[in-house]
């Protein structure tokens, strides 16, 4: 598709779609709980549909009246062997979290994915789930999809220190621990998003978190709940950055999820001297209104325990840094290499083709600013990575002349189906 270039300003108010992480988990908890779970404002992105279809294939009744979703859970034991392999599409979250559920079920299931997902590491879940007693195909240290899991109904408890900072692995182990015999202990490398722990407590489960250590008693029964999904800060990030870097912009985003394990980008914007206001904070829903306007930005350093709190935002933060004065250094982010694409290589490649000065490193990037971006000599390809597609679409707004072609733009539907409608909405308000 042809991207819009040369925006004269983005203005207006927007509600971004529901949080992807919370949407997946609401379906999963609904399916393993007893009774009805009612979900409002779920993300209707392709990744979430992968999760919904997987549970339908395991016999869970999931009703959709196009507004709300109702999941009729019958507990872990109500899940049935699917008739065929489960297609996880592009979704790492569906795959890894579901693995933890399947580990305790007494049947064999095969999980498949698209090209991108089939390249991503699954040993990070396979290794600890095998320790708990599940059988998982593949070599010990190089498990990839397709992956076959033979669950074990008498799963053993686990005491495990995560070798990577990953909420997906942590969550898979929490789902397995809920089915195990005895109490499990999971120790995180760094704090990662806490949605599974919080939703487990909301569904009546028992969990104790002390620092980076999580204690979970086994063989728990959960009860269906009503869940309202807040807007996804990872989707909001594209408009936050767009408004900061496009001249004459002011954008207000309503109902943005502000769970503190996800708000690293807000701290980075403040450190870069971006003009940002947070209002209407709702402590119960963990959401707020965020307003940003065009700003004169300074480079910064992003590293350490901040990384898991903004891991998905790093592609768009890299674009932000190209428009800041001075150097921005991103370190400790080697996990970017195993996302939907190698986001260190792909971000540098796409933005450098537009005139940015980004040096990829082993665990991040060094970005020299401020650089003027121009139309690249070639089409940009998302390579199936939604966040690369959205980053390129925002970068295009800074291009003053020429044309920009985005190939495989449909990847954006993974997490933000109405991305271009929302872009048009913010552009119209400026005319
Ligand atoms: C997610 C965790 C993160 C993130 C992904 C969603 C989750 O992955 O990148 O988009 O919902 O738990 P890792 O846990 O692998 O870092």
Coordinates of C-alpha atoms and ligand atoms in Angstrom, one line a residue:
X1 CA 0.0 0.0 0.0
X2 CA 1.0 3.7 -0.5
X3 CA 1.7 5.4 2.8
X4 CA 0.6 9.0 3.5
X5 CA 3.6 11.3 3.6
X6 CA 4.1 14.9 4.8
X7 CA 1.6 15.3 7.6
X8 CA 1.0 18.9 8.5
X9 CA 0.0 17.9 12.0
X10 CA -1.9 15.3 14.0
X11 CA -4.7 16.5 16.2
X12 CA -7.7 15.1 18.0
X13 CA -8.8 12.6 20.6
X14 CA -8.7 8.8 20.2
X15 CA -9.3 5.6 22.1
X16 CA -6.8 3.0 21.1
X17 CA -8.0 -0.7 20.9
X18 CA -7.8 -3.1 23.8
X19 CA -4.6 -4.3 25.3
X20 CA -3.4 -7.4 23.5
X21 CA -1.8 -9.1 26.5
X22 CA -4.8 -8.6 28.7
X23 CA -7.2 -9.7 25.9
X24 CA -5.3 -13.1 25.4
X25 CA -5.3 -13.7 29.2
X26 CA -9.0 -12.8 29.6
X27 CA -9.9 -15.6 27.1
X28 CA -7.5 -18.1 28.7
X29 CA -8.6 -17.4 32.3
X30 CA -12.2 -17.5 31.2
X31 CA -11.6 -20.9 29.6
X32 CA -9.9 -22.5 32.6
X33 CA -12.2 -21.0 35.2
X34 CA -15.6 -22.4 36.1
X35 CA -18.7 -20.4 35.0
X36 CA -19.1 -17.4 32.8
X37 CA -16.5 -14.7 32.0
X38 CA -17.8 -11.6 30.3
X39 CA -15.2 -9.5 28.5
X40 CA -15.7 -5.9 27.5
X41 CA -13.5 -4.0 25.0
X42 CA -11.4 -7.0 23.9
X43 CA -8.8 -6.4 21.1
X44 CA -10.3 -7.7 17.9
X45 CA -6.9 -8.3 16.4
X46 CA -5.7 -11.5 14.6
X47 CA -3.5 -12.6 17.5
X48 CA -6.4 -12.6 19.9
X49 CA -8.6 -14.6 17.4
X50 CA -5.8 -17.2 17.3
X51 CA -6.4 -17.6 21.1
X52 CA -10.2 -17.6 20.8
X53 CA -10.1 -20.3 18.0
X54 CA -7.7 -22.5 19.9
X55 CA -10.0 -22.7 22.9
X56 CA -13.1 -23.2 20.7
X57 CA -11.2 -26.1 19.1
X58 CA -10.8 -27.5 22.7
X59 CA -14.5 -27.4 23.2
X60 CA -14.9 -24.1 25.1
X61 CA -18.0 -22.2 24.2
X62 CA -17.0 -18.6 23.4
X63 CA -19.9 -16.3 22.3
X64 CA -19.3 -13.1 20.5
X65 CA -22.1 -10.6 20.0
X66 CA -19.7 -8.2 18.3
X67 CA -19.6 -6.0 21.4
X68 CA -18.7 -8.3 24.3
X69 CA -17.3 -11.8 24.5
X70 CA -18.7 -14.5 26.8
X71 CA -16.5 -17.5 27.7
X72 CA -18.2 -20.4 29.3
X73 CA -15.4 -22.1 31.3
X74 CA -15.6 -25.6 32.7
X75 CA -12.2 -25.6 34.4
X76 CA -9.0 -27.1 33.1
X77 CA -10.6 -30.5 33.0
X78 CA -13.3 -29.3 30.7
X79 CA -10.7 -28.7 27.9
X80 CA -10.8 -31.4 25.2
X81 CA -8.3 -32.7 22.8
X82 CA -8.6 -30.7 19.6
X83 CA -9.5 -32.6 16.4
X84 CA -6.4 -31.1 14.6
X85 CA -3.3 -29.1 15.1
X86 CA -3.9 -25.6 16.6
X87 CA -2.9 -22.7 14.4
X88 CA -1.3 -20.0 16.4
X89 CA -0.8 -17.7 13.4
X90 CA 1.7 -15.0 14.2
X91 CA 1.0 -15.0 18.0
X92 CA 3.9 -15.8 20.4
X93 CA 1.7 -15.0 23.3
X94 CA -1.0 -17.5 22.3
X95 CA 1.7 -20.2 21.8
X96 CA 3.7 -19.8 24.9
X97 CA 0.8 -19.2 27.3
X98 CA -1.2 -22.0 25.9
X99 CA 1.8 -24.4 26.2
X100 CA 1.6 -23.9 30.0
X101 CA -2.1 -24.9 30.0
X102 CA -1.6 -27.9 27.7
X103 CA 1.3 -29.2 29.8
X104 CA -1.3 -30.3 32.4
X105 CA -3.9 -31.8 30.1
X106 CA -4.0 -35.5 29.4
X107 CA -3.8 -35.4 25.7
X108 CA -1.4 -34.6 22.8
X109 CA -1.7 -31.3 20.9
X110 CA 0.4 -29.9 18.0
X111 CA 0.8 -26.2 17.7
X112 CA 1.6 -24.6 14.3
X113 CA 2.4 -21.0 13.3
X114 CA 3.2 -18.7 10.4
X115 CA 6.7 -18.3 9.0
X116 CA 7.7 -15.7 11.5
X117 CA 6.4 -17.6 14.6
X118 CA 7.9 -20.9 13.3
X119 CA 11.4 -19.2 13.6
X120 CA 10.9 -18.1 17.2
X121 CA 12.4 -19.9 20.2
X122 CA 10.1 -22.3 22.1
X123 CA 12.8 -24.0 24.2
X124 CA 12.3 -21.2 26.8
X125 CA 8.9 -22.8 27.6
X126 CA 9.7 -26.4 26.6
X127 CA 12.6 -26.8 29.0
X128 CA 10.8 -25.8 32.3
X129 CA 7.5 -27.5 31.2
X130 CA 9.4 -30.8 30.6
X131 CA 10.9 -30.4 34.1
X132 CA 7.3 -30.4 35.4
X133 CA 6.5 -33.7 33.5
X134 CA 5.2 -32.7 30.1
X135 CA 6.6 -34.3 26.9
X136 CA 7.4 -31.8 24.2
X137 CA 8.9 -32.6 20.8
X138 CA 12.1 -31.1 19.5
X139 CA 15.7 -31.0 20.4
X140 CA 16.5 -29.9 24.0
X141 CA 17.7 -26.5 23.2
X142 CA 16.2 -25.7 19.9
X143 CA 12.4 -26.2 20.1
X144 CA 10.5 -24.4 17.4
X145 CA 7.0 -24.8 15.9
X146 CA 5.5 -27.1 14.9
X147 CA 5.6 -28.3 18.5
X148 CA 3.8 -31.3 20.0
X149 CA 2.9 -31.3 23.6
X150 CA 1.8 -34.4 25.5
X151 CA 0.5 -33.1 28.7
X152 CA 0.6 -34.9 32.0
X153 CA -2.4 -34.8 34.4
X154 CA -0.1 -35.3 37.4
X155 CA 2.2 -32.3 36.7
X156 CA 5.0 -31.7 39.2
X157 CA 5.5 -28.4 41.0
X158 CA 8.5 -26.4 39.9
X159 CA 11.1 -24.1 41.4
X160 CA 12.6 -22.2 38.5
X161 CA 14.6 -19.1 37.9
X162 CA 13.8 -17.7 34.5
X163 CA 16.9 -17.3 32.3
X164 CA 15.2 -14.6 30.2
X165 CA 13.1 -11.6 31.2
X166 CA 9.8 -12.9 29.6
X167 CA 6.2 -12.4 30.7
X168 CA 5.2 -15.1 28.3
X169 CA 7.4 -17.7 29.9
X170 CA 6.5 -16.6 33.4
X171 CA 2.8 -16.8 32.4
X172 CA 3.2 -20.3 30.9
X173 CA 4.7 -21.5 34.1
X174 CA 2.0 -19.9 36.2
X175 CA -0.7 -21.7 34.1
X176 CA 1.2 -25.0 34.5
X177 CA 1.7 -24.4 38.3
X178 CA -2.0 -23.9 38.8
X179 CA -2.5 -27.5 37.7
X180 CA 0.6 -29.0 39.5
X181 CA 0.8 -31.1 42.7
X182 CA 2.3 -28.8 45.4
X183 CA 3.5 -25.2 45.5
X184 CA 5.6 -23.8 42.7
X185 CA 8.1 -21.0 43.0
X186 CA 9.1 -18.9 39.9
X187 CA 11.8 -16.3 40.1
X188 CA 12.0 -13.5 37.5
X189 CA 15.2 -12.2 35.9
X190 CA 13.6 -8.7 35.7
X191 CA 10.1 -7.6 36.5
X192 CA 8.0 -8.1 33.4
X193 CA 4.3 -7.3 32.7
X194 CA 2.2 -8.5 35.6
X195 CA -1.2 -9.1 33.9
X196 CA -1.2 -12.9 34.5
X197 CA -0.6 -12.5 38.2
X198 CA -3.2 -9.7 38.5
X199 CA -5.8 -11.6 36.5
X200 CA -5.2 -14.8 38.5
X201 CA -6.0 -12.9 41.7
X202 CA -9.1 -11.4 40.0
X203 CA -10.4 -14.9 39.1
X204 CA -10.1 -15.9 42.7
X205 CA -6.7 -17.6 42.5
X206 CA -4.0 -17.7 45.1
X207 CA -0.7 -16.1 44.3
X208 CA 1.9 -14.3 46.3
X209 CA 4.5 -12.0 44.7
X210 CA 7.5 -10.9 46.8
X211 CA 10.0 -8.9 44.8
X212 CA 10.8 -11.0 41.8
X213 CA 9.7 -14.3 43.4
X214 CA 6.2 -15.7 42.7
X215 CA 4.6 -18.4 44.9
X216 CA 1.7 -20.4 43.4
X217 CA -0.1 -23.2 45.1
X218 CA -1.1 -26.1 42.8
X219 CA -4.5 -27.5 41.8
X220 CA -6.4 -24.3 42.0
X221 CA -10.0 -23.8 40.9
X222 CA -10.9 -20.4 39.4
X223 CA -14.2 -18.6 39.0
X224 CA -15.4 -16.7 35.9
X225 CA -15.3 -12.9 36.1
X226 CA -16.3 -9.7 34.3
X227 CA -13.2 -8.2 32.7
X228 CA -12.9 -4.7 31.0
X229 CA -9.8 -4.5 28.8
X230 CA -8.1 -1.1 28.9
X231 CA -6.5 0.5 25.8
X232 CA -3.1 -0.9 24.8
X233 CA -0.2 1.4 25.6
X234 CA 1.8 -0.4 23.0
X235 CA -0.7 0.7 20.4
X236 CA -1.0 4.2 21.9
X237 CA 2.8 4.4 21.6
X238 CA 2.5 5.0 17.8
X239 CA 0.3 8.1 18.3
X240 CA 2.4 9.4 21.2
X241 CA 5.5 9.3 19.1
X242 CA 3.7 10.7 16.0
X243 CA 2.4 13.7 17.9
X244 CA 5.8 14.4 19.5
X245 CA 7.7 14.4 16.1
X246 CA 5.2 15.8 13.6
X247 CA 5.0 19.6 13.7
X248 CA 1.8 21.3 14.9
X249 CA 0.4 18.2 16.6
X250 CA -1.6 17.6 19.8
X251 CA -3.1 14.2 20.4
X252 CA -5.2 13.0 23.4
X253 CA -5.5 9.3 24.0
X254 CA -8.3 8.1 26.3
X255 CA -8.4 5.0 28.5
X256 CA -4.7 4.0 28.0
X257 CA -3.6 1.1 30.2
X258 CA -1.0 2.3 32.7
X259 CA -0.1 -0.8 34.6
X260 CA 3.4 0.2 35.9
X261 CA 5.1 -2.8 34.3
X262 CA 4.1 -1.3 30.9
X263 CA 4.7 2.5 31.2
X264 CA 8.5 2.6 30.4
X265 CA 7.7 4.7 27.3
X266 CA 6.1 7.5 29.3
X267 CA 9.3 7.7 31.4
X268 CA 11.4 7.8 28.2
X269 CA 9.3 10.5 26.7
X270 CA 9.7 12.6 29.9
X271 CA 13.5 11.9 30.0
X272 CA 13.7 13.1 26.3
X273 CA 11.8 16.3 27.4
X274 CA 8.7 15.4 25.5
X275 CA 5.6 17.4 26.4
X276 CA 3.3 14.8 28.0
X277 CA 0.4 15.2 30.4
X278 CA -1.4 12.4 32.2
X279 CA -4.9 13.0 33.5
X280 CA -8.1 11.2 34.5
X281 CA -6.1 8.4 36.2
X282 CA -8.4 5.5 37.1
X283 CA -6.6 3.5 39.8
X284 CA -9.0 0.6 39.7
X285 CA -9.0 0.2 35.9
X286 CA -5.3 1.1 35.7
X287 CA -6.0 3.5 32.9
X288 CA -5.5 7.2 32.2
X289 CA -5.8 9.9 29.5
X290 CA -2.5 10.8 27.9
X291 CA -1.9 14.0 26.0
X292 CA 1.2 14.8 24.0
X293 CA 2.2 17.7 21.7
X294 CA 5.0 18.4 19.3
X295 CA 8.2 18.7 21.3
X296 CA 11.9 19.6 21.0
X297 CA 13.5 16.3 22.1
X298 CA 16.9 15.3 23.6
X299 CA 18.6 11.9 23.3
X300 CA 18.6 9.5 26.2
X301 CA 19.8 6.1 27.4
X302 CA 17.4 3.2 27.7
X303 CA 18.7 0.1 29.5
X304 CA 18.4 -2.3 32.4
X305 CA 15.1 -3.0 34.1
X306 CA 13.4 -0.3 31.9
X307 CA 13.7 -2.6 28.9
X308 CA 11.0 -5.2 29.7
X309 CA 8.7 -2.2 30.6
X310 CA 8.8 -1.0 27.0
X311 CA 10.1 -3.9 25.0
X312 CA 7.3 -3.7 22.3
X313 CA 7.7 0.0 22.0
X314 CA 11.4 0.0 21.1
X315 CA 10.8 0.1 17.3
X316 CA 8.7 3.3 17.6
X317 CA 11.1 4.7 20.3
X318 CA 13.9 4.3 17.8
X319 CA 12.0 6.5 15.3
X320 CA 11.5 9.0 18.2
X321 CA 15.2 9.0 18.8
X322 CA 16.0 9.9 15.2
X323 CA 14.1 13.1 15.8
X324 CA 15.9 14.0 19.1
X325 CA 19.0 16.1 19.4
X326 CA 22.1 14.1 20.3
X327 CA 22.6 10.4 20.8
X328 CA 20.2 7.8 22.1
X329 CA 21.6 4.5 23.3
X330 CA 19.4 1.3 23.7
X331 CA 21.2 -1.5 25.6
X332 CA 20.1 -4.8 27.3
X333 CA 17.5 -5.4 24.6
X334 CA 18.8 -8.6 22.9
X335 CA 15.3 -10.0 23.2
X336 CA 14.3 -7.7 20.3
X337 CA 16.1 -10.2 18.0
X338 CA 13.5 -12.9 18.7
X339 CA 10.4 -10.9 18.3
X340 CA 8.1 -11.1 15.2
X341 CA 11.3 -10.2 13.3
X342 CA 14.8 -9.4 14.4
X343 CA 13.7 -5.9 15.4
X344 CA 17.3 -4.6 16.0
X345 CA 18.3 -5.4 12.4
X346 CA 14.9 -4.5 10.8
X347 CA 14.4 -1.2 12.6
X348 CA 17.9 -0.1 11.6
X349 CA 17.5 -1.2 8.1
X350 CA 14.1 0.5 7.5
X351 CA 15.0 3.8 9.2
X352 CA 18.6 4.0 7.8
X353 CA 17.0 3.5 4.3
X354 CA 15.2 6.8 5.1
X355 CA 18.3 8.7 6.2
X356 CA 18.5 7.8 9.9
X357 CA 21.9 7.1 11.5
X358 CA 21.3 4.0 13.5
X359 CA 24.1 1.5 14.4
X360 CA 22.7 -1.9 15.4
X361 CA 24.6 -3.5 18.3
X362 CA 24.4 -7.0 19.9
X363 CA 21.8 -5.9 22.5
X364 CA 20.3 -2.7 21.1
X365 CA 21.1 0.4 18.9
X366 CA 22.9 3.6 18.9
X367 CA 20.9 6.4 17.3
X368 CA 22.3 9.7 16.2
X369 CA 19.9 12.6 16.0
X370 CA 18.4 14.6 14.7
X371 CA 18.2 13.4 11.2
X372 CA 15.9 14.5 8.4
X373 CA 14.0 11.5 6.9
X374 CA 13.4 11.1 3.2
X375 CA 11.5 8.5 1.1
X376 CA 13.5 5.3 0.8
X377 CA 14.7 4.2 -2.6
X378 CA 12.8 1.0 -2.3
X379 CA 9.6 -0.3 -0.9
X380 CA 9.6 -1.1 2.8
X381 CA 8.4 -4.6 3.8
X382 CA 6.9 -5.3 7.2
X383 CA 8.2 -8.9 6.9
X384 CA 5.0 -9.8 8.6
X385 CA 5.8 -7.7 11.7
X386 CA 2.9 -5.4 12.7
X387 CA 5.1 -3.0 14.8
X388 CA 7.5 -2.5 11.9
X389 CA 4.6 -1.7 9.6
X390 CA 3.2 0.9 12.1
X391 CA 6.6 2.4 12.7
X392 CA 7.1 2.8 8.9
X393 CA 3.7 4.5 8.6
X394 CA 4.5 7.0 11.3
X395 CA 8.0 7.6 9.8
X396 CA 6.4 8.4 6.4
X397 CA 4.5 11.3 8.0
X398 CA 7.9 13.1 8.3
X399 CA 8.9 12.6 4.6
X400 CA 8.4 15.8 2.6
X401 CA 8.4 14.5 -1.0
X402 CA 8.3 11.3 -3.0
X403 CA 6.4 8.2 -2.3
X404 CA 6.5 5.4 0.2
X405 CA 5.3 1.9 -0.5
X406 CA 4.6 -0.5 2.4
X407 CA 4.6 -4.2 1.5
X408 CA 2.7 -6.7 3.6
X409 CA 0.9 -3.9 5.4
X410 CA -1.9 -6.3 6.4
X411 CA 0.4 -7.6 9.2
X412 CA -0.7 -4.5 11.2
X413 CA -4.1 -6.3 11.7
X414 CA -2.3 -8.5 14.2
X415 CA -2.6 -5.9 16.9
X416 CA -4.3 -2.8 15.4
X417 CA -6.9 -3.5 12.7
X418 CA -8.2 0.1 12.5
X419 CA -4.7 1.7 12.5
X420 CA -5.1 3.5 9.2
X421 CA -8.7 4.7 10.1
X422 CA -7.3 6.2 13.3
X423 CA -4.5 7.8 11.4
X424 CA -7.0 9.4 9.0
X425 CA -9.1 10.6 11.9
X426 CA -6.1 12.4 13.5
X427 CA -5.0 13.9 10.1
X428 CA -8.5 15.2 9.3
X429 CA -8.7 17.1 12.5
X430 CA -5.7 19.1 11.3
X431 CA -7.1 20.2 8.0
Ligands
LIG1 C1 3.8 -10.4 26.0 C2 5.1 -10.4 26.5 C3 6.3 -9.9 25.8 C4 5.8 -9.0 24.6 C5 4.7 -9.6 23.8 C6 3.5 -9.9 24.7 C7 2.8 -11.0 26.9 O1 7.0 -11.0 25.2 O2 6.9 -8.7 23.7 O3 4.3 -8.7 22.8 O4 1.6 -10.8 26.6 O5 3.1 -11.7 27.9 P1 8.1 -11.7 26.1 O6 7.5 -12.1 27.3 O7 8.5 -12.9 25.3 O8 9.2 -10.7 26.3

